[in-house]
Short mmCIF file of C-alpha atoms (C1' of nucleotides) in Angstrom, two decimals:
data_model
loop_
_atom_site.label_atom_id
_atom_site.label_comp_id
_atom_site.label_asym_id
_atom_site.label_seq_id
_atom_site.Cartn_x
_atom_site.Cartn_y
_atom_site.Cartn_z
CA UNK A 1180 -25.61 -16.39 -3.95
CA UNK A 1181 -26.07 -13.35 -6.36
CA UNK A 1182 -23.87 -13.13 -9.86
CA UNK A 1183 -23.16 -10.81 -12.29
CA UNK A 1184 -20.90 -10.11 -15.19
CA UNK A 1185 -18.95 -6.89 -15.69
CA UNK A 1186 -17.93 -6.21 -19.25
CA UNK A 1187 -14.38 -4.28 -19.17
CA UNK A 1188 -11.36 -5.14 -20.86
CA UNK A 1189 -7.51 -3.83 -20.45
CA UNK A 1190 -7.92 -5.35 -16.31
CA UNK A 1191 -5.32 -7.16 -15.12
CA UNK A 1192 -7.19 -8.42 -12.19
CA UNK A 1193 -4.46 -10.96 -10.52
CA UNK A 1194 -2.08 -8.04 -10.82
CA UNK A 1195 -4.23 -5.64 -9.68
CA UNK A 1196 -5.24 -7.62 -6.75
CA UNK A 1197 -1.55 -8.28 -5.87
CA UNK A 1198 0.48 -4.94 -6.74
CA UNK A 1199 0.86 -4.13 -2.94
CA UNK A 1200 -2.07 -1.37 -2.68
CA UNK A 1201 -4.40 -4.52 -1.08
CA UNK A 1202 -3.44 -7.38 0.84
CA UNK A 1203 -7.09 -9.51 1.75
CA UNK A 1204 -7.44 -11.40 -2.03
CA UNK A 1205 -6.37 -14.70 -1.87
CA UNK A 1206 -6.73 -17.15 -5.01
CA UNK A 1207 -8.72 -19.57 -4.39
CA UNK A 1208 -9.25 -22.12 -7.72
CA UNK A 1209 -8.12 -19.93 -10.09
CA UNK A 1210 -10.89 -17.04 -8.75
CA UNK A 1211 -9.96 -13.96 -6.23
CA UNK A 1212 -11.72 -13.61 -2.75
CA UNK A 1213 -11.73 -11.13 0.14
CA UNK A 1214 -14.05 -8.98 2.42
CA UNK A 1215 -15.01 -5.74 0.68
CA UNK A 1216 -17.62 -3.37 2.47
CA UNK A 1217 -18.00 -6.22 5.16
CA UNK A 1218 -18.94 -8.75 2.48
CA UNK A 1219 -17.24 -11.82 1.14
CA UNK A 1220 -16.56 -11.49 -2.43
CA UNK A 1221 -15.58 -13.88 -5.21
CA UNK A 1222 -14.07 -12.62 -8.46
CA UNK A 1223 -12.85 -14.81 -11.49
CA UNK A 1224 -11.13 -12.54 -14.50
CA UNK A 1225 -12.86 -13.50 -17.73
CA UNK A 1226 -11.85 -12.74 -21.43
CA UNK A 1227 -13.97 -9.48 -21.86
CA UNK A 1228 -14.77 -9.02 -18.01
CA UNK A 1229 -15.37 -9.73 -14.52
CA UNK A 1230 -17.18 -12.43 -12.73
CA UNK A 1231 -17.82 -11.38 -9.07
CA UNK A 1232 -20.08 -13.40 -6.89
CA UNK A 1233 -21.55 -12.48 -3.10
CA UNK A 1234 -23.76 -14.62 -0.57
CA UNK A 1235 -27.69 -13.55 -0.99
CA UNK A 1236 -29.20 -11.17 -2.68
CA UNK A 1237 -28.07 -7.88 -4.43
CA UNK A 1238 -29.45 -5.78 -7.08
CA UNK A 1239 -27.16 -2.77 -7.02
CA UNK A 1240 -23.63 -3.80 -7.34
CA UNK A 1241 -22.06 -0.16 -7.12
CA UNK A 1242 -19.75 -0.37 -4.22
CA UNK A 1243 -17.84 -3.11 -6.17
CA UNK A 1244 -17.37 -1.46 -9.45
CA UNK A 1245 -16.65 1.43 -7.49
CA UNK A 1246 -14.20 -0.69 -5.41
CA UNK A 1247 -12.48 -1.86 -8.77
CA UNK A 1248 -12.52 1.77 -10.45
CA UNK A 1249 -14.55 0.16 -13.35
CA UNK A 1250 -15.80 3.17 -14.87
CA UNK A 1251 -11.74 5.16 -15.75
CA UNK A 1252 -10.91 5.08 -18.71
CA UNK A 1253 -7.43 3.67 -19.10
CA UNK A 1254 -6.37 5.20 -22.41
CA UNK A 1255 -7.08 8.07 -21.55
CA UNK A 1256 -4.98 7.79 -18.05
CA UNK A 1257 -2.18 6.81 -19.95
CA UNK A 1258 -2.27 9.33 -22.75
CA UNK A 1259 -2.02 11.51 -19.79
CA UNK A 1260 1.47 10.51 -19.05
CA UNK A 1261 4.61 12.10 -20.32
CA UNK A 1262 6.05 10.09 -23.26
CA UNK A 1263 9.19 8.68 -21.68
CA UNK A 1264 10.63 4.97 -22.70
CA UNK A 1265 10.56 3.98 -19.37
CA UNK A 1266 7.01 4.93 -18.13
CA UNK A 1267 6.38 3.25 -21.65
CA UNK A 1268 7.79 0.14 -20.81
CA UNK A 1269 6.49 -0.03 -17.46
CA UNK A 1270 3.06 0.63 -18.77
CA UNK A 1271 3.77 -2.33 -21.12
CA UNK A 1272 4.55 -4.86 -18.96
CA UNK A 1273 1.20 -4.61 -17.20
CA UNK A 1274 -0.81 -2.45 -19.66
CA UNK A 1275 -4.23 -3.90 -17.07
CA UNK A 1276 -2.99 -2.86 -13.87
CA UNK A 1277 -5.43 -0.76 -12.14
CA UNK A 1278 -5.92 1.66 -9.36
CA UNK A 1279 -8.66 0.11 -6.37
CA UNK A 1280 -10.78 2.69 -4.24
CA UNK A 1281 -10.79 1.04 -0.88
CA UNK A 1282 -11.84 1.34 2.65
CA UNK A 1283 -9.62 4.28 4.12
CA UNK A 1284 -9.60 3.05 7.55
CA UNK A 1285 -8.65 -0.61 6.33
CA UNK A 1286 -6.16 0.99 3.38
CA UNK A 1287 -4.51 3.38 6.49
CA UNK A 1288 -4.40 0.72 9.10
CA UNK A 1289 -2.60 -1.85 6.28
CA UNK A 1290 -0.37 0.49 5.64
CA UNK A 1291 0.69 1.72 9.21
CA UNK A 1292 1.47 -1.99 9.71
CA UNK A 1293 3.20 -2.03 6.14
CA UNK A 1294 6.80 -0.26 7.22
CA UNK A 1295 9.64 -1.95 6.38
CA UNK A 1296 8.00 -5.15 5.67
CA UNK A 1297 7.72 -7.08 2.40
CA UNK A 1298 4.32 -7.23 0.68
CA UNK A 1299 3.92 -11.09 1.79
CA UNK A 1300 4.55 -10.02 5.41
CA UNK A 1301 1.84 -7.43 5.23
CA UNK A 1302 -0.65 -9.79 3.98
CA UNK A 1303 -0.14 -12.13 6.77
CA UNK A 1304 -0.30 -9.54 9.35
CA UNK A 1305 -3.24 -8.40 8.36
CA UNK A 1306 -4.92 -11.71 7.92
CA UNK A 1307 -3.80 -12.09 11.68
CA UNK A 1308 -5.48 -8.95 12.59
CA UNK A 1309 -9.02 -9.47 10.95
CA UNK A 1310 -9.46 -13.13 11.82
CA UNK A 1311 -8.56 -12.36 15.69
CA UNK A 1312 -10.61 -9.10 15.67
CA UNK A 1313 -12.84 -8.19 12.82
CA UNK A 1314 -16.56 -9.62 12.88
CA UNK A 1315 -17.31 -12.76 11.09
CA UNK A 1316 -19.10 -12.68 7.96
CA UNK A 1317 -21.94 -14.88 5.81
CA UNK A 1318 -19.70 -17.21 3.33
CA UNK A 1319 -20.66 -19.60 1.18
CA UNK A 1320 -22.28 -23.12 2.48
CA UNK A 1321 -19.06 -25.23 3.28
CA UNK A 1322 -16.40 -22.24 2.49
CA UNK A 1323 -13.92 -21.86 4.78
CA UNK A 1324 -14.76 -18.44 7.56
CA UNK A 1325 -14.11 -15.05 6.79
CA UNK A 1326 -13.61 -12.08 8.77
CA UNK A 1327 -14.01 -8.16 8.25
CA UNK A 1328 -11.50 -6.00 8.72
CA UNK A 1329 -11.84 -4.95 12.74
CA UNK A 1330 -12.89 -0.84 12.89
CA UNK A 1331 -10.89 1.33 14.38
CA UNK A 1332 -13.36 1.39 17.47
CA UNK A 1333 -12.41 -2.17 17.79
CA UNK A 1334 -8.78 -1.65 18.06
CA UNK A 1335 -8.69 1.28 19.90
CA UNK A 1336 -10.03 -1.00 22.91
CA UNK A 1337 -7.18 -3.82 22.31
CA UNK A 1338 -3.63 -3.53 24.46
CA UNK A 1339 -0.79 -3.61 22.73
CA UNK A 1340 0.25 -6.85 23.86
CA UNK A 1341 -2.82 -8.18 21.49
CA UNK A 1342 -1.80 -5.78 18.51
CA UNK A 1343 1.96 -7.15 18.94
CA UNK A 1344 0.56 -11.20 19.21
CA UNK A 1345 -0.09 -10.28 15.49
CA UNK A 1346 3.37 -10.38 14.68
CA UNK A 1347 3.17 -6.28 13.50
CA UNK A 1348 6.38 -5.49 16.31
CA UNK A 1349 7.06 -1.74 16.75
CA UNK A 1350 3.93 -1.26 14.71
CA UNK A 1351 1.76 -1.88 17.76
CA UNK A 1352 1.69 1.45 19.15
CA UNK A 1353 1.34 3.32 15.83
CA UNK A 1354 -1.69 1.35 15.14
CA UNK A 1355 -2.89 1.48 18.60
CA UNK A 1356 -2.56 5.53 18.83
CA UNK A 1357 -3.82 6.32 15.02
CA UNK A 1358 -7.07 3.82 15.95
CA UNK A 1359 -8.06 5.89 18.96
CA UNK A 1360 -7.92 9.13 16.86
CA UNK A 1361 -10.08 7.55 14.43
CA UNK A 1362 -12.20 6.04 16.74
CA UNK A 1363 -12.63 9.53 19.16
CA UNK A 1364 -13.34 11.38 16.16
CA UNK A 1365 -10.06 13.58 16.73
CA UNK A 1366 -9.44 12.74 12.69
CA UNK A 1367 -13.05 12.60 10.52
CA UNK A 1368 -11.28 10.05 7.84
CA UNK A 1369 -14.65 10.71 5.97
CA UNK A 1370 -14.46 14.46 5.96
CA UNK A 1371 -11.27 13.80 4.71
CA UNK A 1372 -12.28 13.12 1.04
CA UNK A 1373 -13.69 16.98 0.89
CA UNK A 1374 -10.26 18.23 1.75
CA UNK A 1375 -7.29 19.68 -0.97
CA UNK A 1376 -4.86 17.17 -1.62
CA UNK A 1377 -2.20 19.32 0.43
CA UNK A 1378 -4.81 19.77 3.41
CA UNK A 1379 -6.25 16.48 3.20
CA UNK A 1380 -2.11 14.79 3.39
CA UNK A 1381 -1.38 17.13 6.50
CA UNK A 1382 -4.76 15.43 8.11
CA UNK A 1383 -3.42 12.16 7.89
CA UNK A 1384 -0.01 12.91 8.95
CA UNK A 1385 -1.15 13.41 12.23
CA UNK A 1386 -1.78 10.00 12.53
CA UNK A 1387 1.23 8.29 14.48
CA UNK A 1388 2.79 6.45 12.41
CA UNK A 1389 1.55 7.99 9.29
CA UNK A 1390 4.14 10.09 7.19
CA UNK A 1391 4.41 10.94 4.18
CA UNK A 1392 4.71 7.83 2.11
CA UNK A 1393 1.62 5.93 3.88
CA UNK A 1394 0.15 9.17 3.64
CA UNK A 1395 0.09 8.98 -0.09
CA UNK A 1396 -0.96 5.46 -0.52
CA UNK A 1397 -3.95 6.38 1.17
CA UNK A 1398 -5.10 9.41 -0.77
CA UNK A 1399 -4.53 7.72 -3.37
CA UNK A 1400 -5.64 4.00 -3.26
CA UNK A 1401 -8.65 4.56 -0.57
CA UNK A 1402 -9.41 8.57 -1.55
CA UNK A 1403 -8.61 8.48 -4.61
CA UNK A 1404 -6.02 11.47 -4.97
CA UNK A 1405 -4.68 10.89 -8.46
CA UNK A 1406 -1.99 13.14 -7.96
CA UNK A 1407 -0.92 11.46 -4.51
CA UNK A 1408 2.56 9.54 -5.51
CA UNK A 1409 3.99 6.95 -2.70
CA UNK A 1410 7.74 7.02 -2.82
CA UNK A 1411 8.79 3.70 -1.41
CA UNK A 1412 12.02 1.57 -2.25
CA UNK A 1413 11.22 0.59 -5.41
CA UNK A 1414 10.04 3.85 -6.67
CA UNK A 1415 13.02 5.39 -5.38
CA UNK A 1416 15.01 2.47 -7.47
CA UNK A 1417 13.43 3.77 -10.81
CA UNK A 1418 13.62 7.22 -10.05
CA UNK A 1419 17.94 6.71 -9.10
CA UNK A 1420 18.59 4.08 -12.09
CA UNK A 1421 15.94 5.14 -14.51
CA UNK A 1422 15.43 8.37 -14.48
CA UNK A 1423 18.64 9.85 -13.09
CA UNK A 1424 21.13 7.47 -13.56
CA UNK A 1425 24.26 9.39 -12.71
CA UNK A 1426 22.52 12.57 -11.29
CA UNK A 1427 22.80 12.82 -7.49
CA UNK A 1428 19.63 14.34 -6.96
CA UNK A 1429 18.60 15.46 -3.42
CA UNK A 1430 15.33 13.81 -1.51
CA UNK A 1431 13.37 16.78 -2.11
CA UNK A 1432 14.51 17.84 -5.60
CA UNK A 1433 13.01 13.74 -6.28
CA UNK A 1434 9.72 14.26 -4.71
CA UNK A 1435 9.55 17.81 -6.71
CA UNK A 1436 10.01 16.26 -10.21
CA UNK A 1437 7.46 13.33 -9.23
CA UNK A 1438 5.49 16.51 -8.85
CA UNK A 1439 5.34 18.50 -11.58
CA UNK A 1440 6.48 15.49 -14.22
CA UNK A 1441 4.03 12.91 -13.87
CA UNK A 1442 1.08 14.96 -14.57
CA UNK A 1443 -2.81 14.54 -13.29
CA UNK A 1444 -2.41 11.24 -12.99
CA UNK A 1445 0.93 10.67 -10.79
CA UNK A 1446 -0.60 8.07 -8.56
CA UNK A 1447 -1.18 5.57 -11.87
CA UNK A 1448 2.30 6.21 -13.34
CA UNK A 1449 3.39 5.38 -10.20
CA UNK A 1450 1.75 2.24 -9.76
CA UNK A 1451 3.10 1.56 -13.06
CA UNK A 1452 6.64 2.02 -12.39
CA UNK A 1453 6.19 0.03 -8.69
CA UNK A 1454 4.63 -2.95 -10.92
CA UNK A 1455 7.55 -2.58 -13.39
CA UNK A 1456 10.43 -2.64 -10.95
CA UNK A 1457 9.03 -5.42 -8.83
CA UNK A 1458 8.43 -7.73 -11.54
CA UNK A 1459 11.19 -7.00 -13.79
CA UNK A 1460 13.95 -6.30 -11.60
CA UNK A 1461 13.57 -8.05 -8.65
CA UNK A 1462 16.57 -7.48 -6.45
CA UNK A 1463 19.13 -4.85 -8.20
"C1'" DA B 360 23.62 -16.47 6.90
"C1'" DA B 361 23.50 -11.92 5.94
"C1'" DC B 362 20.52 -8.67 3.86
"C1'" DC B 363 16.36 -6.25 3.34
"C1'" DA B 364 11.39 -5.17 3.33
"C1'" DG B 365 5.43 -0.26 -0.20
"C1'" DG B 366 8.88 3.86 6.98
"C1'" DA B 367 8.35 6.81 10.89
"C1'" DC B 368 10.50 9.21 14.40
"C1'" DA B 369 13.77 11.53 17.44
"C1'" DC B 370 17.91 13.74 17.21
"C1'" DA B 371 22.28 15.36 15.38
"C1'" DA B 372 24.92 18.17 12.19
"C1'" DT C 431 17.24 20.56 4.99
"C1'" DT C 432 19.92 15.92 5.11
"C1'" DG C 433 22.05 12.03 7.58
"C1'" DT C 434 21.99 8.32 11.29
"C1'" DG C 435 20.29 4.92 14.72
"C1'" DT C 436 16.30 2.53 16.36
"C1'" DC C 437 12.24 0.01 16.26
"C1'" DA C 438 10.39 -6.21 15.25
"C1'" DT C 439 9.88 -9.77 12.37
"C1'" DG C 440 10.61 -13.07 8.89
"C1'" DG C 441 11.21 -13.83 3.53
"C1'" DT C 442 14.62 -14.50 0.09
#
DNA sequence: AACCAGGACACAA
DNA sequence: TTGTGTCATGGT
Protein backbone atom coordinates (compact mmCIF):
# COMPACT_ATOMS: atom_id res chain seq x y z
CA UNK A 1 0.00 0.00 0.00
CA UNK A 2 1.74 3.26 -1.29
CA UNK A 3 0.98 6.88 0.58
CA UNK A 4 1.54 10.21 0.00
CA UNK A 5 0.60 13.65 1.13
CA UNK A 6 -0.54 16.46 -1.16
CA UNK A 7 -0.12 19.92 0.26
CA UNK A 8 -3.12 22.22 -1.15
CA UNK A 9 -5.44 24.20 0.69
CA UNK A 10 -8.94 26.04 -0.36
CA UNK A 11 -10.26 21.92 -1.35
CA UNK A 12 -13.36 21.06 -0.29
CA UNK A 13 -12.86 17.45 -0.95
CA UNK A 14 -16.36 15.88 0.47
CA UNK A 15 -18.00 18.54 -1.66
CA UNK A 16 -16.06 18.12 -4.43
CA UNK A 17 -16.47 14.46 -4.42
CA UNK A 18 -20.29 14.84 -4.10
CA UNK A 19 -21.34 18.03 -6.28
CA UNK A 20 -22.92 15.69 -8.99
CA UNK A 21 -19.89 15.83 -11.65
CA UNK A 22 -18.78 12.08 -10.03
CA UNK A 23 -20.79 9.48 -8.60
CA UNK A 24 -18.07 6.28 -7.56
CA UNK A 25 -16.69 8.04 -3.96
CA UNK A 26 -18.24 6.60 -1.21
CA UNK A 27 -17.16 7.58 2.52
CA UNK A 28 -15.91 5.09 4.08
CA UNK A 29 -14.63 6.09 7.97
CA UNK A 30 -14.50 9.48 7.50
CA UNK A 31 -11.98 8.92 4.16
CA UNK A 32 -13.26 8.95 0.28
CA UNK A 33 -12.82 5.81 -2.01
CA UNK A 34 -13.46 4.91 -5.66
CA UNK A 35 -11.80 3.40 -8.85
CA UNK A 36 -9.80 6.07 -10.70
CA UNK A 37 -7.67 4.95 -13.84
CA UNK A 38 -8.71 1.26 -12.92
CA UNK A 39 -7.28 1.63 -9.42
CA UNK A 40 -8.83 1.69 -6.00
CA UNK A 41 -8.15 4.84 -4.31
CA UNK A 42 -8.42 6.09 -0.73
CA UNK A 43 -8.48 9.80 0.08
CA UNK A 44 -8.86 11.43 3.63
CA UNK A 45 -9.04 15.56 3.48
CA UNK A 46 -6.44 16.87 5.91
CA UNK A 47 -5.95 20.48 7.34
CA UNK A 48 -3.34 21.70 4.69
CA UNK A 49 -3.89 18.70 2.17
CA UNK A 50 -4.69 15.44 0.84
CA UNK A 51 -4.06 11.98 2.01
CA UNK A 52 -4.61 9.49 -0.89
CA UNK A 53 -3.60 5.91 -0.53
CA UNK A 54 -3.45 2.94 -3.46
CA UNK A 55 -2.64 -0.95 -3.19
CA UNK A 56 1.30 -1.56 -4.13
CA UNK A 57 3.65 0.41 -5.32
CA UNK A 58 3.73 3.89 -7.05
CA UNK A 59 6.27 6.49 -7.47
CA UNK A 60 4.58 8.88 -9.87
CA UNK A 61 1.29 9.93 -8.59
CA UNK A 62 0.31 12.26 -11.65
CA UNK A 63 -2.87 10.82 -12.89
CA UNK A 64 -4.37 11.59 -9.40
CA UNK A 65 -3.38 15.14 -8.98
CA UNK A 66 -4.31 15.43 -12.41
CA UNK A 67 -7.63 13.67 -11.58
CA UNK A 68 -8.20 16.27 -8.67
CA UNK A 69 -7.01 19.43 -10.80
CA UNK A 70 -4.35 20.04 -8.03
CA UNK A 71 -2.20 22.29 -9.82
CA UNK A 72 -5.34 25.54 -10.73
CA UNK A 73 -5.07 28.08 -9.01
CA UNK A 74 -8.35 28.96 -7.37
CA UNK A 75 -7.92 32.69 -6.79
CA UNK A 76 -7.13 33.26 -9.71
CA UNK A 77 -10.35 31.24 -11.22
CA UNK A 78 -12.42 33.25 -9.18
CA UNK A 79 -10.95 36.67 -9.79
CA UNK A 80 -11.91 35.64 -13.20
CA UNK A 81 -15.54 35.87 -12.51
CA UNK A 82 -17.74 38.87 -12.94
CA UNK A 83 -18.33 40.61 -9.56
CA UNK A 84 -22.01 39.86 -9.02
CA UNK A 85 -23.54 39.24 -5.25
CA UNK A 86 -24.81 36.16 -6.23
CA UNK A 87 -21.83 34.36 -7.95
CA UNK A 88 -20.25 35.92 -4.68
CA UNK A 89 -22.32 34.19 -2.42
CA UNK A 90 -22.34 31.06 -4.18
CA UNK A 91 -18.61 31.10 -4.27
CA UNK A 92 -18.88 31.62 -0.47
CA UNK A 93 -20.75 28.94 0.54
CA UNK A 94 -18.25 26.45 -0.85
CA UNK A 95 -15.20 28.70 -1.47
CA UNK A 96 -13.18 24.67 -1.90
CA UNK A 97 -15.29 23.24 -4.41
CA UNK A 98 -13.34 22.09 -7.28
CA UNK A 99 -13.51 21.05 -10.85
CA UNK A 100 -12.28 16.92 -11.35
CA UNK A 101 -10.68 15.84 -14.82
CA UNK A 102 -12.12 12.40 -15.25
CA UNK A 103 -12.36 9.47 -17.48
CA UNK A 104 -14.47 10.73 -20.58
CA UNK A 105 -15.90 7.47 -21.40
CA UNK A 106 -16.90 6.86 -17.61
CA UNK A 107 -17.91 10.89 -17.18
CA UNK A 108 -20.17 10.39 -20.75
CA UNK A 109 -21.60 7.04 -19.93
CA UNK A 110 -22.65 8.54 -16.12
CA UNK A 111 -24.13 11.10 -17.58
CA UNK A 112 -26.18 9.42 -20.47
CA UNK A 113 -27.64 7.39 -17.57
CA UNK A 114 -27.98 10.76 -15.49
CA UNK A 115 -31.42 12.22 -17.31
CA UNK A 116 -33.99 13.06 -15.24
CA UNK A 117 -32.71 11.30 -12.29
CA UNK A 118 -31.59 12.68 -8.92
CA UNK A 119 -27.86 12.62 -8.10
CA UNK A 120 -28.48 9.60 -5.49
CA UNK A 121 -30.18 7.64 -8.31
CA UNK A 122 -27.22 8.11 -10.56
CA UNK A 123 -24.84 6.88 -8.08
CA UNK A 124 -26.66 3.72 -7.59
CA UNK A 125 -27.03 3.05 -11.17
CA UNK A 126 -23.80 3.28 -11.80
CA UNK A 127 -22.59 1.25 -8.90
CA UNK A 128 -25.01 -1.39 -10.54
CA UNK A 129 -23.31 -1.08 -13.78
CA UNK A 130 -19.54 -1.45 -12.70
CA UNK A 131 -20.00 -4.20 -10.14
CA UNK A 132 -22.09 -6.40 -12.81
CA UNK A 133 -19.70 -5.45 -15.67
CA UNK A 134 -16.49 -3.65 -15.05
CA UNK A 135 -13.30 -5.86 -14.15
CA UNK A 136 -12.44 -6.42 -10.60
CA UNK A 137 -9.67 -4.68 -9.10
CA UNK A 138 -6.62 -5.26 -6.29
CA UNK A 139 -8.16 -3.74 -2.84
CA UNK A 140 -6.88 -3.71 0.26
CA UNK A 141 -6.38 -7.16 2.40
CA UNK A 142 -9.96 -7.65 3.95
CA UNK A 143 -11.68 -4.48 2.06
CA UNK A 144 -14.72 -5.09 0.68
CA UNK A 145 -14.41 -5.73 -3.75
CA UNK A 146 -14.22 -3.12 -6.13
CA UNK A 147 -14.93 -2.89 -9.65
CA UNK A 148 -13.78 -0.59 -12.69
CA UNK A 149 -15.94 1.13 -14.58
CA UNK A 150 -16.88 -1.52 -17.66
CA UNK A 151 -15.34 0.12 -21.26
CA UNK A 152 -17.39 0.88 -23.74
CA UNK A 153 -16.19 -2.39 -25.63
CA UNK A 154 -17.73 -4.13 -22.76
CA UNK A 155 -21.10 -2.69 -23.08
CA UNK A 156 -21.39 -2.52 -26.53
CA UNK A 157 -21.56 -6.53 -26.34
CA UNK A 158 -24.41 -6.46 -23.46
CA UNK A 159 -28.40 -6.60 -24.60
CA UNK A 160 -30.42 -4.25 -23.41
CA UNK A 161 -32.27 -6.41 -21.23
CA UNK A 162 -28.80 -6.47 -19.05
CA UNK A 163 -28.32 -2.55 -19.38
CA UNK A 164 -32.15 -2.16 -18.20
CA UNK A 165 -31.57 -5.02 -15.05
CA UNK A 166 -29.52 -1.94 -13.85
CA UNK A 167 -32.43 -0.07 -13.10
CA UNK A 168 -31.21 2.90 -15.91
CA UNK A 169 -35.04 2.39 -17.87
CA UNK A 170 -35.26 4.27 -21.21
CA UNK A 171 -31.57 4.89 -20.71
CA UNK A 172 -30.75 1.42 -22.00
CA UNK A 173 -30.67 2.08 -25.55
CA UNK A 174 -28.88 5.45 -25.35
CA UNK A 175 -26.14 3.80 -23.53
CA UNK A 176 -26.25 0.77 -25.59
CA UNK A 177 -26.02 2.84 -29.09
CA UNK A 178 -23.39 5.68 -27.79
CA UNK A 179 -21.09 2.43 -26.41
CA UNK A 180 -20.93 0.84 -29.85
CA UNK A 181 -19.83 4.19 -31.42
CA UNK A 182 -17.21 4.40 -28.93
CA UNK A 183 -16.30 1.04 -29.06
CA UNK A 184 -16.23 0.86 -33.32
CA UNK A 185 -14.23 3.85 -33.30
CA UNK A 186 -17.13 5.81 -35.23
CA UNK A 187 -16.39 8.68 -32.30
CA UNK A 188 -12.31 8.90 -31.26
CA UNK A 189 -13.39 10.28 -27.55
CA UNK A 190 -9.51 10.77 -27.32
CA UNK A 191 -9.12 12.82 -30.45
CA UNK A 192 -11.72 14.64 -28.99
CA UNK A 193 -9.59 16.70 -26.52
CA UNK A 194 -7.64 18.29 -29.77
CA UNK A 195 -10.93 19.59 -31.05
CA UNK A 196 -12.47 23.56 -30.58
CA UNK A 197 -14.87 23.66 -27.96
CA UNK A 198 -17.72 24.24 -30.68
CA UNK A 199 -16.31 21.20 -32.86
CA UNK A 200 -15.40 19.10 -30.08
CA UNK A 201 -19.55 19.63 -28.48
CA UNK A 202 -20.97 18.76 -32.07
CA UNK A 203 -18.68 15.37 -31.75
CA UNK A 204 -20.34 14.33 -28.79
CA UNK A 205 -23.75 15.21 -29.76
CA UNK A 206 -23.78 12.54 -32.04
CA UNK A 207 -23.82 10.28 -29.38
CA UNK A 208 -27.55 9.05 -28.78
CA UNK A 209 -28.53 10.25 -26.02
CA UNK A 210 -26.05 12.97 -25.71
CA UNK A 211 -27.37 16.65 -26.16
CA UNK A 212 -26.43 19.50 -25.22
CA UNK A 213 -26.44 19.56 -21.48
CA UNK A 214 -24.51 16.04 -21.06
CA UNK A 215 -22.58 17.36 -23.74
CA UNK A 216 -21.22 20.09 -21.57
CA UNK A 217 -20.65 18.17 -18.46
CA UNK A 218 -18.34 16.23 -20.36
CA UNK A 219 -16.13 18.86 -21.92
CA UNK A 220 -15.99 20.18 -19.07
CA UNK A 221 -15.57 17.73 -16.08
CA UNK A 222 -13.67 14.82 -18.22
CA UNK A 223 -12.00 17.38 -21.10
CA UNK A 224 -11.67 19.98 -19.31
CA UNK A 225 -13.48 22.79 -21.45
CA UNK A 226 -13.57 25.66 -18.99
CA UNK A 227 -15.89 27.48 -20.96
CA UNK A 228 -18.35 24.37 -21.34
CA UNK A 229 -21.50 25.46 -18.94
CA UNK A 230 -24.21 22.50 -18.19
CA UNK A 231 -27.61 24.05 -17.92
CA UNK A 232 -29.59 21.63 -15.82
CA UNK A 233 -32.59 22.39 -13.36
CA UNK A 234 -30.88 23.98 -10.89
CA UNK A 235 -28.85 26.19 -13.02
CA UNK A 236 -31.82 27.15 -14.80
CA UNK A 237 -33.36 27.97 -11.09
CA UNK A 238 -30.52 30.61 -10.48
CA UNK A 239 -30.44 31.90 -13.77
CA UNK A 240 -34.85 32.55 -13.56
CA UNK A 241 -34.78 33.69 -9.69
CA UNK A 242 -31.32 35.09 -9.45
CA UNK A 243 -30.37 36.56 -12.22
CA UNK A 244 -33.60 37.51 -13.99
CA UNK A 245 -36.09 37.56 -11.56
CA UNK A 246 -38.99 39.11 -13.42
CA UNK A 247 -37.40 39.02 -16.97
CA UNK A 248 -38.97 36.36 -19.21
CA UNK A 249 -36.00 35.55 -20.99
CA UNK A 250 -36.13 33.05 -23.92
CA UNK A 251 -34.05 29.48 -23.79
CA UNK A 252 -31.57 30.75 -26.09
CA UNK A 253 -31.23 34.40 -25.02
CA UNK A 254 -30.22 32.20 -21.32
CA UNK A 255 -27.67 30.03 -22.84
CA UNK A 256 -26.26 33.35 -24.74
CA UNK A 257 -25.68 35.38 -21.51
CA UNK A 258 -24.12 32.14 -19.77
CA UNK A 259 -21.96 32.76 -22.77
CA UNK A 260 -20.54 35.83 -22.98
CA UNK A 261 -21.12 36.70 -18.95
CA UNK A 262 -19.38 34.15 -17.15
CA UNK A 263 -16.10 34.64 -18.69
CA UNK A 264 -13.02 31.97 -19.30
CA UNK A 265 -14.00 30.16 -16.67
CA UNK A 266 -17.95 29.45 -17.15
CA UNK A 267 -17.72 25.81 -16.28
CA UNK A 268 -16.39 26.81 -12.44
CA UNK A 269 -18.98 29.58 -11.94
CA UNK A 270 -21.24 27.17 -12.86
CA UNK A 271 -20.35 24.57 -10.58
CA UNK A 272 -20.53 27.24 -8.13
CA UNK A 273 -23.96 28.32 -8.63
CA UNK A 274 -25.16 24.28 -9.00
CA UNK A 275 -23.39 23.83 -5.40
CA UNK A 276 -25.14 27.02 -4.17
CA UNK A 277 -28.68 26.21 -5.24
CA UNK A 278 -28.56 22.62 -4.15
CA UNK A 279 -27.40 23.25 -0.79
CA UNK A 280 -29.03 26.39 0.00
CA UNK A 281 -32.25 26.13 -1.57
CA UNK A 282 -33.21 22.82 -1.73
CA UNK A 283 -36.68 22.58 -3.19
CA UNK A 284 -38.01 26.26 -4.27
C1' DA B 1 -49.28 10.37 -2.37
C1' DA B 2 -48.14 13.44 -5.67
C1' DC B 3 -44.16 15.60 -7.49
C1' DC B 4 -39.77 15.68 -9.52
C1' DA B 5 -35.01 14.36 -10.77
C1' DG B 6 -27.52 17.37 -13.39
C1' DG B 7 -32.62 15.35 -20.49
C1' DA B 8 -33.07 13.71 -25.11
C1' DC B 9 -35.94 13.10 -28.88
C1' DA B 10 -39.67 13.24 -32.23
C1' DC B 11 -43.08 16.15 -33.67
C1' DA B 12 -46.21 20.05 -33.73
C1' DA B 13 -47.09 24.95 -34.19
C1' DT C 1 -37.09 28.79 -32.83
C1' DT C 2 -40.30 27.28 -28.82
C1' DG C 3 -43.74 24.16 -26.75
C1' DT C 4 -45.57 19.37 -25.64
C1' DG C 5 -45.73 14.33 -24.76
C1' DT C 6 -42.99 10.31 -23.93
C1' DC C 7 -39.60 7.53 -22.04
C1' DA C 8 -38.48 4.34 -16.41
C1' DT C 9 -37.52 4.48 -11.90
C1' DG C 10 -37.47 5.69 -7.20
C1' DG C 11 -36.23 9.62 -3.63
C1' DT C 12 -38.26 13.17 -0.97
Amino acid sequence: MAEIFFPVRDYALAETLQSGQAFRWREVDGAWESVVKGRWVRLLEKPNGIVAKVVGAESNWSWLSNYLQLGIDIDQVIASFPKDPHLQAAIESCRGLRLLRQDPWECLASFILSSTKQIVQIQQIVDLVCRRFGDSVAVPEGHLPAFDFPSAQIIARLSETDLRDCKMGFRAPYLAGSAKMVASGEIDLAAISGLPLGKAREELMRLPGVGRKIADCVLLFAYGFQRAFPVDVWILKALLQLYFPRRKKSPKKLLEFTQSYFGPNAGFAQQFLFHYMRTRFPKS
